[in-house]
Coordinates of N, CA and C in Angstrom, one line a residue:
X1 N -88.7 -32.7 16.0 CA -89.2 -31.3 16.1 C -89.6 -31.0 17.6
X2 N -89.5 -30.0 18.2 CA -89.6 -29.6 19.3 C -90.8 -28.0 19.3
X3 N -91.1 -28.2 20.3 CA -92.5 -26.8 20.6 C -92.4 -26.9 22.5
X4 N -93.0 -25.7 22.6 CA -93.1 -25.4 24.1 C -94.5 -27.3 24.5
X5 N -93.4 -27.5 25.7 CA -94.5 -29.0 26.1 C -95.1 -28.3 26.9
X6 N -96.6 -28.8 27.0 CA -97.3 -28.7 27.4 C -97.4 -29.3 29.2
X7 N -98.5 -28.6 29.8 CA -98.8 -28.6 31.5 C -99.1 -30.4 31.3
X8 N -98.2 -30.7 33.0 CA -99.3 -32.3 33.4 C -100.3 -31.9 33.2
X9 N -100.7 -33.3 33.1 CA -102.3 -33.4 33.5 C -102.8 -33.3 34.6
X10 N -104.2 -33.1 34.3 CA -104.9 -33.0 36.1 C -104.7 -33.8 36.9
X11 N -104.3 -35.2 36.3 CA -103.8 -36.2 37.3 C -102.5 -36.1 37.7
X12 N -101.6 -35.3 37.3 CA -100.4 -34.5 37.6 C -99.6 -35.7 36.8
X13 N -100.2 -36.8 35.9 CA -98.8 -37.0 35.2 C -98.3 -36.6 33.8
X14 N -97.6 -37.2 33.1 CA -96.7 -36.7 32.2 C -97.5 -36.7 30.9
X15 N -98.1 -36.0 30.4 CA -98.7 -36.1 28.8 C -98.4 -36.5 27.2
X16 N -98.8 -37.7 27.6 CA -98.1 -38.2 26.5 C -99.4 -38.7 25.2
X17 N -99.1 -37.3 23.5 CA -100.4 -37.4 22.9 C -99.8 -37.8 21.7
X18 N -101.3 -38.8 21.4 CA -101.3 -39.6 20.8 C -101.9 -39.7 19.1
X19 N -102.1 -39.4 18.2 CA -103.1 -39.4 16.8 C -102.3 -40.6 15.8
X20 N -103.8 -41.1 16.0 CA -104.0 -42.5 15.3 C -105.2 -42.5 14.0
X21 N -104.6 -43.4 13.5 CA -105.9 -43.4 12.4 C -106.3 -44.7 12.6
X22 N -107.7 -44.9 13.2 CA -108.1 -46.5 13.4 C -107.8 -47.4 12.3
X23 N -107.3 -47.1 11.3 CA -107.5 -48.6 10.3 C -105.5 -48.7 9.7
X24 N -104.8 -48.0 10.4 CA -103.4 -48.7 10.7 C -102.9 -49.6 11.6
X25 N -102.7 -50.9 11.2 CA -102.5 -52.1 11.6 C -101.0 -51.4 12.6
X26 N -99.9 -50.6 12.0 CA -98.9 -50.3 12.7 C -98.9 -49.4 14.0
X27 N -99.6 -48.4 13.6 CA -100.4 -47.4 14.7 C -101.1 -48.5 15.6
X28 N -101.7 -49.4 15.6 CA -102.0 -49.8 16.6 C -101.4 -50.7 17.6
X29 N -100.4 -51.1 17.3 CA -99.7 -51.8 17.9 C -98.3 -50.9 18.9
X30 N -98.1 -49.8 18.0 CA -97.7 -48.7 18.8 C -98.3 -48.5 19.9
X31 N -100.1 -48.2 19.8 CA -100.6 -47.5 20.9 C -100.6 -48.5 22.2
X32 N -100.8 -50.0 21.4 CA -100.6 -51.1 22.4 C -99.7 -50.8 23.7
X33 N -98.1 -50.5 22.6 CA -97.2 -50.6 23.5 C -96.9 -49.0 24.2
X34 N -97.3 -47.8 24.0 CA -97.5 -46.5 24.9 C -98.7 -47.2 25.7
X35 N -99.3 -48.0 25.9 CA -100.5 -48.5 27.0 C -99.6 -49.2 28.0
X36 N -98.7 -50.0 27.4 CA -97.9 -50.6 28.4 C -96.9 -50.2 29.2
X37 N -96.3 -49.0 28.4 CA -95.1 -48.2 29.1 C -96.3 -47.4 29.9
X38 N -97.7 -47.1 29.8 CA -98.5 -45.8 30.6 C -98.4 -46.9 32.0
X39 N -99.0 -48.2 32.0 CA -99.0 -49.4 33.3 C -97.5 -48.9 34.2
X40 N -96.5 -48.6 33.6 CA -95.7 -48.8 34.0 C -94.6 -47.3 34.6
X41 N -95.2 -46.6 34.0 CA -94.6 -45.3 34.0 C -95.3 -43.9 34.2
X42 N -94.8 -42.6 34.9 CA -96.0 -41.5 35.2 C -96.6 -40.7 34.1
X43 N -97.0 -41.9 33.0 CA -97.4 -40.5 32.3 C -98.9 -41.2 31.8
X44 N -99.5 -40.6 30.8 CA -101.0 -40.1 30.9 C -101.2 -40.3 29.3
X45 N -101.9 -41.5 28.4 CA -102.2 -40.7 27.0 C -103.3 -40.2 27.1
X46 N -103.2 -39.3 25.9 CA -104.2 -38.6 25.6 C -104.3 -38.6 23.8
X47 N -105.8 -39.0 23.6 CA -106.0 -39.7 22.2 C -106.4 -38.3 21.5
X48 N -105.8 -38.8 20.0 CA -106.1 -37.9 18.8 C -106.2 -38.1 18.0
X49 N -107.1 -37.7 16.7 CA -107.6 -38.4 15.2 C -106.3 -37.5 14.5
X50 N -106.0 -38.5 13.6 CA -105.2 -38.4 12.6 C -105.7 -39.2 11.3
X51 N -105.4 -38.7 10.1 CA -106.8 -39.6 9.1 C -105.1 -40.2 7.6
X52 N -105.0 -41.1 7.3 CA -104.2 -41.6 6.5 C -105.1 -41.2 4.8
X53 N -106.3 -41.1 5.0 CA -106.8 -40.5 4.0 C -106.3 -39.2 3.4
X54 N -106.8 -38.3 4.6 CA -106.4 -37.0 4.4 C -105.0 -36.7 4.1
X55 N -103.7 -37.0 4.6 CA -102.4 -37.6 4.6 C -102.6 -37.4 3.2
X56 N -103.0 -38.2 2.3 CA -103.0 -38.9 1.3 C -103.3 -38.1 0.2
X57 N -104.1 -37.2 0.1 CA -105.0 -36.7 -0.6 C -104.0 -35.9 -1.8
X58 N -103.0 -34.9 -1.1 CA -102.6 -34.7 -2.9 C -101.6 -35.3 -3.5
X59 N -101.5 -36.8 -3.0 CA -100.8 -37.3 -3.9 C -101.5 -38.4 -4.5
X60 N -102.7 -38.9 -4.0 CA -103.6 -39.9 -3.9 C -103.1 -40.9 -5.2
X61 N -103.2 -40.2 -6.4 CA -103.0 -40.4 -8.0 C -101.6 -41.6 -8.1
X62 N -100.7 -40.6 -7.6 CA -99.2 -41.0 -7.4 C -99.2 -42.5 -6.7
X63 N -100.0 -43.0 -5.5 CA -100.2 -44.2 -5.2 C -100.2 -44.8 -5.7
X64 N -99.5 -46.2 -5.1 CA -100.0 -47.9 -5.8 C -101.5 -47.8 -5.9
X65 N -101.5 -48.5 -6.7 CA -103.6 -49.0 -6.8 C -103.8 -49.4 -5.8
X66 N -103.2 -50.6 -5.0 CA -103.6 -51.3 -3.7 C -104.0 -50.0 -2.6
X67 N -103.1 -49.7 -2.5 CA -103.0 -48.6 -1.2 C -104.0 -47.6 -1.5
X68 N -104.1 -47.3 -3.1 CA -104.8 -46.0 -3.3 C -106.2 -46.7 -2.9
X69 N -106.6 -47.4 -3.6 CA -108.1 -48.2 -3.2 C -108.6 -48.8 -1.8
X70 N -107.1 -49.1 -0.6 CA -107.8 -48.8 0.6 C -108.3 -47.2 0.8
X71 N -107.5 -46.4 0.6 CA -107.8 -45.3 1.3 C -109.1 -44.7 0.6
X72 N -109.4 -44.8 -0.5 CA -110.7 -43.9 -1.3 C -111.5 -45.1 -0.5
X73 N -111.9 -46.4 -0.5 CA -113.0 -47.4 -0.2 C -112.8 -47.7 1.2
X74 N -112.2 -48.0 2.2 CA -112.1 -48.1 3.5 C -111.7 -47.4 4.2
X75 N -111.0 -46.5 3.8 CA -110.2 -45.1 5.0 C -111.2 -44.1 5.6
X76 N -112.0 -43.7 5.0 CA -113.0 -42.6 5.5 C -113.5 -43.2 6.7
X77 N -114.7 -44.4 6.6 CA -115.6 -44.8 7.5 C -115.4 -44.4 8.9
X78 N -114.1 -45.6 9.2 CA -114.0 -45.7 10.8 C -112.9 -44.0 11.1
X79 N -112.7 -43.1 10.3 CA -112.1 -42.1 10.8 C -113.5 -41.1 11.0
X80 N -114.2 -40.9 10.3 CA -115.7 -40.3 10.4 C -116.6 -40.7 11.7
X81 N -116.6 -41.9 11.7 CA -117.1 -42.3 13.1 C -116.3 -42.0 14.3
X82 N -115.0 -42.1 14.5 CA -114.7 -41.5 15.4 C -114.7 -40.3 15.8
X83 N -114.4 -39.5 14.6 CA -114.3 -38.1 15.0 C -115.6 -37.2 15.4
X84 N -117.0 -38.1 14.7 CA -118.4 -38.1 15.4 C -118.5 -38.4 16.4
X85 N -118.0 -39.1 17.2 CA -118.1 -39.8 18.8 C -117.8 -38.7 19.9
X86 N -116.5 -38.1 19.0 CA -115.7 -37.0 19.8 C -116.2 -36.3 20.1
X87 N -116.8 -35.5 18.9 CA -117.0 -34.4 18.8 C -119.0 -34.4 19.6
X88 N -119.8 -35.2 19.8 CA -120.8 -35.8 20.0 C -120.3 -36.1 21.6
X89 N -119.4 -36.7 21.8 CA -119.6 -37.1 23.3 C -118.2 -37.4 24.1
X90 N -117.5 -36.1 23.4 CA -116.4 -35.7 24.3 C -114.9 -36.7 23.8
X91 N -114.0 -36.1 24.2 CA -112.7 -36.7 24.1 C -112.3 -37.8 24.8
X92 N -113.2 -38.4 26.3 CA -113.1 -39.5 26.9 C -113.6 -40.8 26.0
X93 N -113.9 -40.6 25.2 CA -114.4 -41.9 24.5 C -113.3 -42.1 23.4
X94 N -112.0 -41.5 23.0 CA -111.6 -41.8 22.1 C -111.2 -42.7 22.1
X95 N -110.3 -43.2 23.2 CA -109.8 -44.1 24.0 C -110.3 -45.4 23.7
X96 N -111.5 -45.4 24.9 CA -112.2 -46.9 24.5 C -112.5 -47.5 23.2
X97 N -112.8 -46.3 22.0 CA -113.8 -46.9 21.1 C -112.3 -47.1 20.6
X98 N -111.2 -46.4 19.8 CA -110.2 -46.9 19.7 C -110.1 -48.5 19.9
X99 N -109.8 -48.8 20.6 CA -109.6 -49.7 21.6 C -110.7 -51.4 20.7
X100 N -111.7 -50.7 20.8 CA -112.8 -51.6 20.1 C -112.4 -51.6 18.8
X101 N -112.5 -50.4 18.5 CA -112.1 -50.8 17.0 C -110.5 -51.3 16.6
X102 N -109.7 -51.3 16.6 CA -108.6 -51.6 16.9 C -109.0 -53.1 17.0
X103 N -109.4 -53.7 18.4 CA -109.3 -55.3 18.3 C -110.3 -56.3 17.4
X104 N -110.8 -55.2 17.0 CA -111.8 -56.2 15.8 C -111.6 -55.6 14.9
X105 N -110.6 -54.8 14.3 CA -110.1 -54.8 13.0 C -108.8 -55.4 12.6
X106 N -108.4 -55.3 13.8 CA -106.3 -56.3 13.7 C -106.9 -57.1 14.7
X107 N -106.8 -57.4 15.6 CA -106.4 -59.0 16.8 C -107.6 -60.0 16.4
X108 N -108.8 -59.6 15.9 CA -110.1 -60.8 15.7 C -110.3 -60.6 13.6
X109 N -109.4 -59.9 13.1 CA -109.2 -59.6 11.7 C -110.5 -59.2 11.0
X110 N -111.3 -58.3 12.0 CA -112.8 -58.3 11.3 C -112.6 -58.0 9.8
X111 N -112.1 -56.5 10.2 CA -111.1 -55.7 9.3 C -112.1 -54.3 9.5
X112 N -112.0 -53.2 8.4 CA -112.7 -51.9 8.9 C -114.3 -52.2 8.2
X113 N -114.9 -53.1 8.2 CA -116.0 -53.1 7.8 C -117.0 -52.0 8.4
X114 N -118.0 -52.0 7.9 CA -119.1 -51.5 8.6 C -119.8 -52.3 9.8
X115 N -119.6 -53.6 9.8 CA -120.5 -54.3 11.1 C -119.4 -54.6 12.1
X116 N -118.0 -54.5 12.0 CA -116.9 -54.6 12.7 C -117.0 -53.1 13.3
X117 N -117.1 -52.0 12.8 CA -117.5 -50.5 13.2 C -118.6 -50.6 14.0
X118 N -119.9 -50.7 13.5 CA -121.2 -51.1 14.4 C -121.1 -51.5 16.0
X119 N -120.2 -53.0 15.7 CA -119.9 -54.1 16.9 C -118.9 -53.4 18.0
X120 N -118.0 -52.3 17.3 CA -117.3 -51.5 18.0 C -118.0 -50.8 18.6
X121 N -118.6 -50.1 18.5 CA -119.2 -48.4 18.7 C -120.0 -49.3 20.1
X122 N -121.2 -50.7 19.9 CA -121.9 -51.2 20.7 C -120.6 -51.4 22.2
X123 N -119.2 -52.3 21.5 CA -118.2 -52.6 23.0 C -117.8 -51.5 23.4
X124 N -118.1 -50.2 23.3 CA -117.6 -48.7 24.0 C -118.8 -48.1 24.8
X125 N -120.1 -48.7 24.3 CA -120.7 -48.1 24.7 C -121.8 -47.0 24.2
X126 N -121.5 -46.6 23.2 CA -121.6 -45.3 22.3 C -123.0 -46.0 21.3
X127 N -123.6 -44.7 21.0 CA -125.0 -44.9 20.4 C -124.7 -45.1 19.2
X128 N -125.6 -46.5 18.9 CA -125.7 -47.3 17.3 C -125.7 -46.5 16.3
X129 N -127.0 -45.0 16.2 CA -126.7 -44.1 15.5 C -125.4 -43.4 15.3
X130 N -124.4 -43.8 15.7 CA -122.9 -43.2 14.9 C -122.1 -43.5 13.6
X131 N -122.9 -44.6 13.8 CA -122.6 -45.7 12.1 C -122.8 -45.1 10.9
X132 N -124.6 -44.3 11.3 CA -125.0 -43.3 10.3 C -123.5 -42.4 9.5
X133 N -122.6 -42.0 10.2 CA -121.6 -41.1 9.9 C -120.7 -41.7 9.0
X134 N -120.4 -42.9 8.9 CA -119.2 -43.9 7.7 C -119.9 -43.1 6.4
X135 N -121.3 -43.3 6.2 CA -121.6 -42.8 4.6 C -122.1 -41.5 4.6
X136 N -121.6 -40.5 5.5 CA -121.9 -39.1 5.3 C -121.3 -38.8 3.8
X137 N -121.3 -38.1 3.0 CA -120.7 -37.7 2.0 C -120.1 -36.4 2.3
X138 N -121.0 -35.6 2.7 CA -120.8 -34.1 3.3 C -120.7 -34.0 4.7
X139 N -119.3 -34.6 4.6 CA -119.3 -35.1 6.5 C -119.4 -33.2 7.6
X140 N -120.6 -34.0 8.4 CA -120.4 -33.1 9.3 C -119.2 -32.3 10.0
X141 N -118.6 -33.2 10.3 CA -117.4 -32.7 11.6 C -115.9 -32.8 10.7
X142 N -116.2 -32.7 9.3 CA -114.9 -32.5 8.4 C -113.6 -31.5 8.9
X143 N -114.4 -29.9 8.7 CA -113.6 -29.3 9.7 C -112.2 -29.4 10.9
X144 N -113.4 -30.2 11.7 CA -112.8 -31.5 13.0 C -111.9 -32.2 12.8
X145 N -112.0 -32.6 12.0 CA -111.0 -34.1 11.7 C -110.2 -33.3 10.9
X146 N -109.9 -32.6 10.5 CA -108.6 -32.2 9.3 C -108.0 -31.1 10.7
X147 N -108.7 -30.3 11.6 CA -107.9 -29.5 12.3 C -107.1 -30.5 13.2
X148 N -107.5 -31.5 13.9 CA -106.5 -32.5 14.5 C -105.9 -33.2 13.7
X149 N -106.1 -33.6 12.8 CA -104.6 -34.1 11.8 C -103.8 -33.2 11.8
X150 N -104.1 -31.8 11.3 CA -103.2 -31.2 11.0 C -102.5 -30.4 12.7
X151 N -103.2 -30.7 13.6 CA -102.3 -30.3 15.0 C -101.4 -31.4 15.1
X152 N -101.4 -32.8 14.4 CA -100.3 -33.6 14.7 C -99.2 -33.4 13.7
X153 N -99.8 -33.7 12.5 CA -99.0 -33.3 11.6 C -97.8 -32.7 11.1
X154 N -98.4 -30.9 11.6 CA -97.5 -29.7 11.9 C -96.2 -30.3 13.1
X155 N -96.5 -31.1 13.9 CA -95.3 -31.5 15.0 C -94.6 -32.0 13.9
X156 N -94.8 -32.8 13.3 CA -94.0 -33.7 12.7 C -93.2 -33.7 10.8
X157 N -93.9 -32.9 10.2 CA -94.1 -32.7 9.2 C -95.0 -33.6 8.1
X158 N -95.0 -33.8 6.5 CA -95.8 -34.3 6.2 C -94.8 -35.9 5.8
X159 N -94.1 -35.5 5.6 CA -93.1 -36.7 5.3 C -93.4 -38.3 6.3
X160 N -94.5 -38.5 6.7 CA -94.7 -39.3 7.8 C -95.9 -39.9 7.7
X161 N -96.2 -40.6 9.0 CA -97.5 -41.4 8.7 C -98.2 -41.7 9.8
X162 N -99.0 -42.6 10.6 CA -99.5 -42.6 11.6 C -98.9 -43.8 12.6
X163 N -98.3 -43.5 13.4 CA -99.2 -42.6 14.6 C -98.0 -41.8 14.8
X164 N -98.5 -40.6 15.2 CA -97.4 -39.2 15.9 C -97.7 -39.4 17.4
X165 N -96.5 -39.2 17.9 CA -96.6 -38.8 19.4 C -96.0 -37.9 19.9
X166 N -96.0 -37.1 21.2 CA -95.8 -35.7 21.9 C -95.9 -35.6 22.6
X167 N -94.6 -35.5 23.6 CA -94.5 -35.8 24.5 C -93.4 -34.3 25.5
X168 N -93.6 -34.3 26.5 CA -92.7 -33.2 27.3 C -91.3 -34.0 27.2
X169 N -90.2 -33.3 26.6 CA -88.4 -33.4 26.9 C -88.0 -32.9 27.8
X170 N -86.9 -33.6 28.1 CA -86.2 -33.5 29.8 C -85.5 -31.6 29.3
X171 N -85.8 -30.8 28.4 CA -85.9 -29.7 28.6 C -86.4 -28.7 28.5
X172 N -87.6 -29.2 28.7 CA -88.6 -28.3 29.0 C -89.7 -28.3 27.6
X173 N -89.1 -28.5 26.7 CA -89.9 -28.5 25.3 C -90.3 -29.7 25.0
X174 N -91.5 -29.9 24.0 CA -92.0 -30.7 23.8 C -91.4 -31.6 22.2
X175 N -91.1 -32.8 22.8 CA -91.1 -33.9 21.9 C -92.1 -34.3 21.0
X176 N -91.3 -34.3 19.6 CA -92.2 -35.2 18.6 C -92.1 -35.6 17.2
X177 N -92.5 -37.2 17.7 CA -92.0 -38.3 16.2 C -93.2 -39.2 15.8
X178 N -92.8 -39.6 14.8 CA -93.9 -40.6 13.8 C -92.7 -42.1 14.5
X179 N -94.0 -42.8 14.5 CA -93.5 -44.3 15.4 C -93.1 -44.1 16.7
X180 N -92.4 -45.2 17.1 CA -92.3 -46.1 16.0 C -92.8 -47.2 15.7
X181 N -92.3 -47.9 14.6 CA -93.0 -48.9 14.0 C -92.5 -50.2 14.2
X182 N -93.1 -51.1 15.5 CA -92.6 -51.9 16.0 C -93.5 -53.0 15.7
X183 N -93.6 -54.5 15.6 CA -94.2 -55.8 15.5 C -93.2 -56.9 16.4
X184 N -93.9 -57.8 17.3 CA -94.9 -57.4 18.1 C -94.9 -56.2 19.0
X185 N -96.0 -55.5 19.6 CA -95.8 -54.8 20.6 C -95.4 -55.4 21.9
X186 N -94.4 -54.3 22.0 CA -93.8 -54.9 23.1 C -94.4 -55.3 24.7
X187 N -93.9 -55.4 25.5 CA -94.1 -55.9 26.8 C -93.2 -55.9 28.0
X188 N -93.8 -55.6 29.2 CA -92.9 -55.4 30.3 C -91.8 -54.5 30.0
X189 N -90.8 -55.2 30.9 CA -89.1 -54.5 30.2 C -89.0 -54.1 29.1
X190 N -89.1 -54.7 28.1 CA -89.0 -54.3 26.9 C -89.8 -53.2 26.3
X191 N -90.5 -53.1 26.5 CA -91.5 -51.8 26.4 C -91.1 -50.6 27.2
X192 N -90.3 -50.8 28.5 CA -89.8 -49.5 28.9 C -88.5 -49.3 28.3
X193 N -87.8 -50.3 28.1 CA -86.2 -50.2 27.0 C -86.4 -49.2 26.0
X194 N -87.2 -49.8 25.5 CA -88.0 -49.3 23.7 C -88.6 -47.4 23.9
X195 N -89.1 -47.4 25.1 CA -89.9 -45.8 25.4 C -88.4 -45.0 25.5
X196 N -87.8 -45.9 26.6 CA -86.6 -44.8 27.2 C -85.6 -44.6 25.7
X197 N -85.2 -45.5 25.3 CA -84.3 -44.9 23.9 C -85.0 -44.4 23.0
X198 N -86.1 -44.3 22.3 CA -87.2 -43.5 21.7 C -87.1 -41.7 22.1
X199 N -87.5 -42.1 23.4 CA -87.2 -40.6 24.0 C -86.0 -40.1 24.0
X200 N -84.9 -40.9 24.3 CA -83.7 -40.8 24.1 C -83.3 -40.0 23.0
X201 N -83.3 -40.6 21.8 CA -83.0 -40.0 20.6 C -83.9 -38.8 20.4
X202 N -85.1 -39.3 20.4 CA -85.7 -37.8 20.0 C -85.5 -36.6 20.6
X203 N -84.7 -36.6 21.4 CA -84.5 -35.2 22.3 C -83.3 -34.8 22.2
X204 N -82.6 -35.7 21.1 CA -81.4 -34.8 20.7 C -81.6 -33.9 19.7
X205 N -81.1 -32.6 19.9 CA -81.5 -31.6 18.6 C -81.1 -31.9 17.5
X206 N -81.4 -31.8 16.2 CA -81.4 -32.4 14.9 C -81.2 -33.7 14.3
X207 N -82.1 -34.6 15.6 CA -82.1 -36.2 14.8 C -83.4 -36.2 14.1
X208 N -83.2 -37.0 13.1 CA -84.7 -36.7 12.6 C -84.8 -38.3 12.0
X209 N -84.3 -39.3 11.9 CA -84.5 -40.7 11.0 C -83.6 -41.5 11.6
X210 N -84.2 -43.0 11.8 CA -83.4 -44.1 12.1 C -84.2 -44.9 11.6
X211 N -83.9 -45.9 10.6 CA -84.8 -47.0 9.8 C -84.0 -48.0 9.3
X212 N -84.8 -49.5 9.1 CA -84.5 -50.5 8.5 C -85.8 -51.3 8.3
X213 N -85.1 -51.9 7.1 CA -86.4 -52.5 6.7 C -87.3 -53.1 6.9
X214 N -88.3 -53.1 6.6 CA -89.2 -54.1 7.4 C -89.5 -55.6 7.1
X215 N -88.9 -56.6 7.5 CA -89.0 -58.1 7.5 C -90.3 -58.8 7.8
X216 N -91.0 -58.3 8.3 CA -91.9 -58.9 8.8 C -93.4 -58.0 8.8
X217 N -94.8 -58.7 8.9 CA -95.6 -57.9 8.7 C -96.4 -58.1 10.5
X218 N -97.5 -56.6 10.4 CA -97.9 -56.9 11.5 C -98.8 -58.4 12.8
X219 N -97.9 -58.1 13.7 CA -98.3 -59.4 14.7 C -98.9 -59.2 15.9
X220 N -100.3 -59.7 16.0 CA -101.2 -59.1 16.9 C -101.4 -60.1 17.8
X221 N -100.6 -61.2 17.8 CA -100.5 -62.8 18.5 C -100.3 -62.4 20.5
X222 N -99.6 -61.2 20.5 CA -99.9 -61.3 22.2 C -100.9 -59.6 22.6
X223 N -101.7 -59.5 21.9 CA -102.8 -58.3 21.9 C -104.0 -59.0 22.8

């Protein structure tokens, strides 16, 4: 799908945006490797909440038990906390705490606990009181968090999952796909191989799927 791309950034490079749901083992290892092609290439992320809960919601029923029981019992928390950070102390933090949470939920296997959340929020920097927000019931910043899912979303349709990316095409319009879904994340060369045909395909008018199955589960061995 394609939309008018958006201006560089103020650092004049390429904008490349991002919506993650902290507690996707897959999404994160994507964002891994858009970190490694950013080392290497002029462009700029820029982080966005995306919630696998909300995703989820009217089909919730229809789910396996397994999956339905992450998302009702673990999915909320660490997406409520973030989107409290944000909205509390600006979009420069999405980044880092990401980042924290991410490595002590996949690379140190805390998982989305609440003291793996806590210990996050402390490696970013960000006030202890944010934790308060995992057991809001009547979440504050609800609003918040469903209108940025649903700005990623809308790129992509519902048919999808996390992470969406969006990016400026070599015609002027803006690019945008779900994944992909790579284990390990890549590195060096291979992480710019991986960006450049990604982008590749996606900028042909009416591709919309390329898939095979998945053999293997996520690997966070060079994170």
């Amino acid at each position: 799908m394609s939309q008018t791309a958006p201006e560089a950034t103020p650092s004049g490079r390429t904008p490349v945006d991002f919506w993650f749901d902290p507690l996707c083992p897959w999404a994160w290892m994507t964002s891994r490797w858009v970190l490694e092609v950013q080392k290497q290439r002029d462009i700029e992320v820029r982080w966005h909440i995306m919630s696998l809960a909300v995703l989820n919601e009217p089909r919730i029923d229809e789910l396996p038990e397994e999956y339905r029981e992450l998302l009702t019992t673990q999915a909320w928390a660490p997406v409520k906390v973030v989107t409290a950070a944000w909205q509390k102390h600006g979009e420069d933090v999405l980044g880092p705490l990401y980042t924290a949470l991410g490595t002590r939920f996949h690379n140190q296997g805390e998982g989305p606990t609440r003291e793996a959340i806590a210990g996050a929020l402390a490696d970013a920097g960000l006030p202890a009181d944010l934790i308060d927000y995992a057991d809001q019931e009547d979440f504050e910043f609800d609003a918040e968090l469903r209108a940025s899912h649903k700005e990623g979303i809308d790129k992509v349709g519902q048919e999808v999952g996390t992470p969406v990316i969006a990016l400026p095409g070599p015609d002027g319009r803006q690019l945008a796909f779900f994944g992909p879904v790579v284990t390990p994340a890549p590195k060096g060369e291979e992480a710019l191989r991986l960006w450049d045909g990604t982008v590749a395909v996606a900028s042909v008018p009416g591709f919309y799927e390329i898939k095979r199955t998945r053999t293997e589960g996520p690997d966070f061995s060079n994170l």
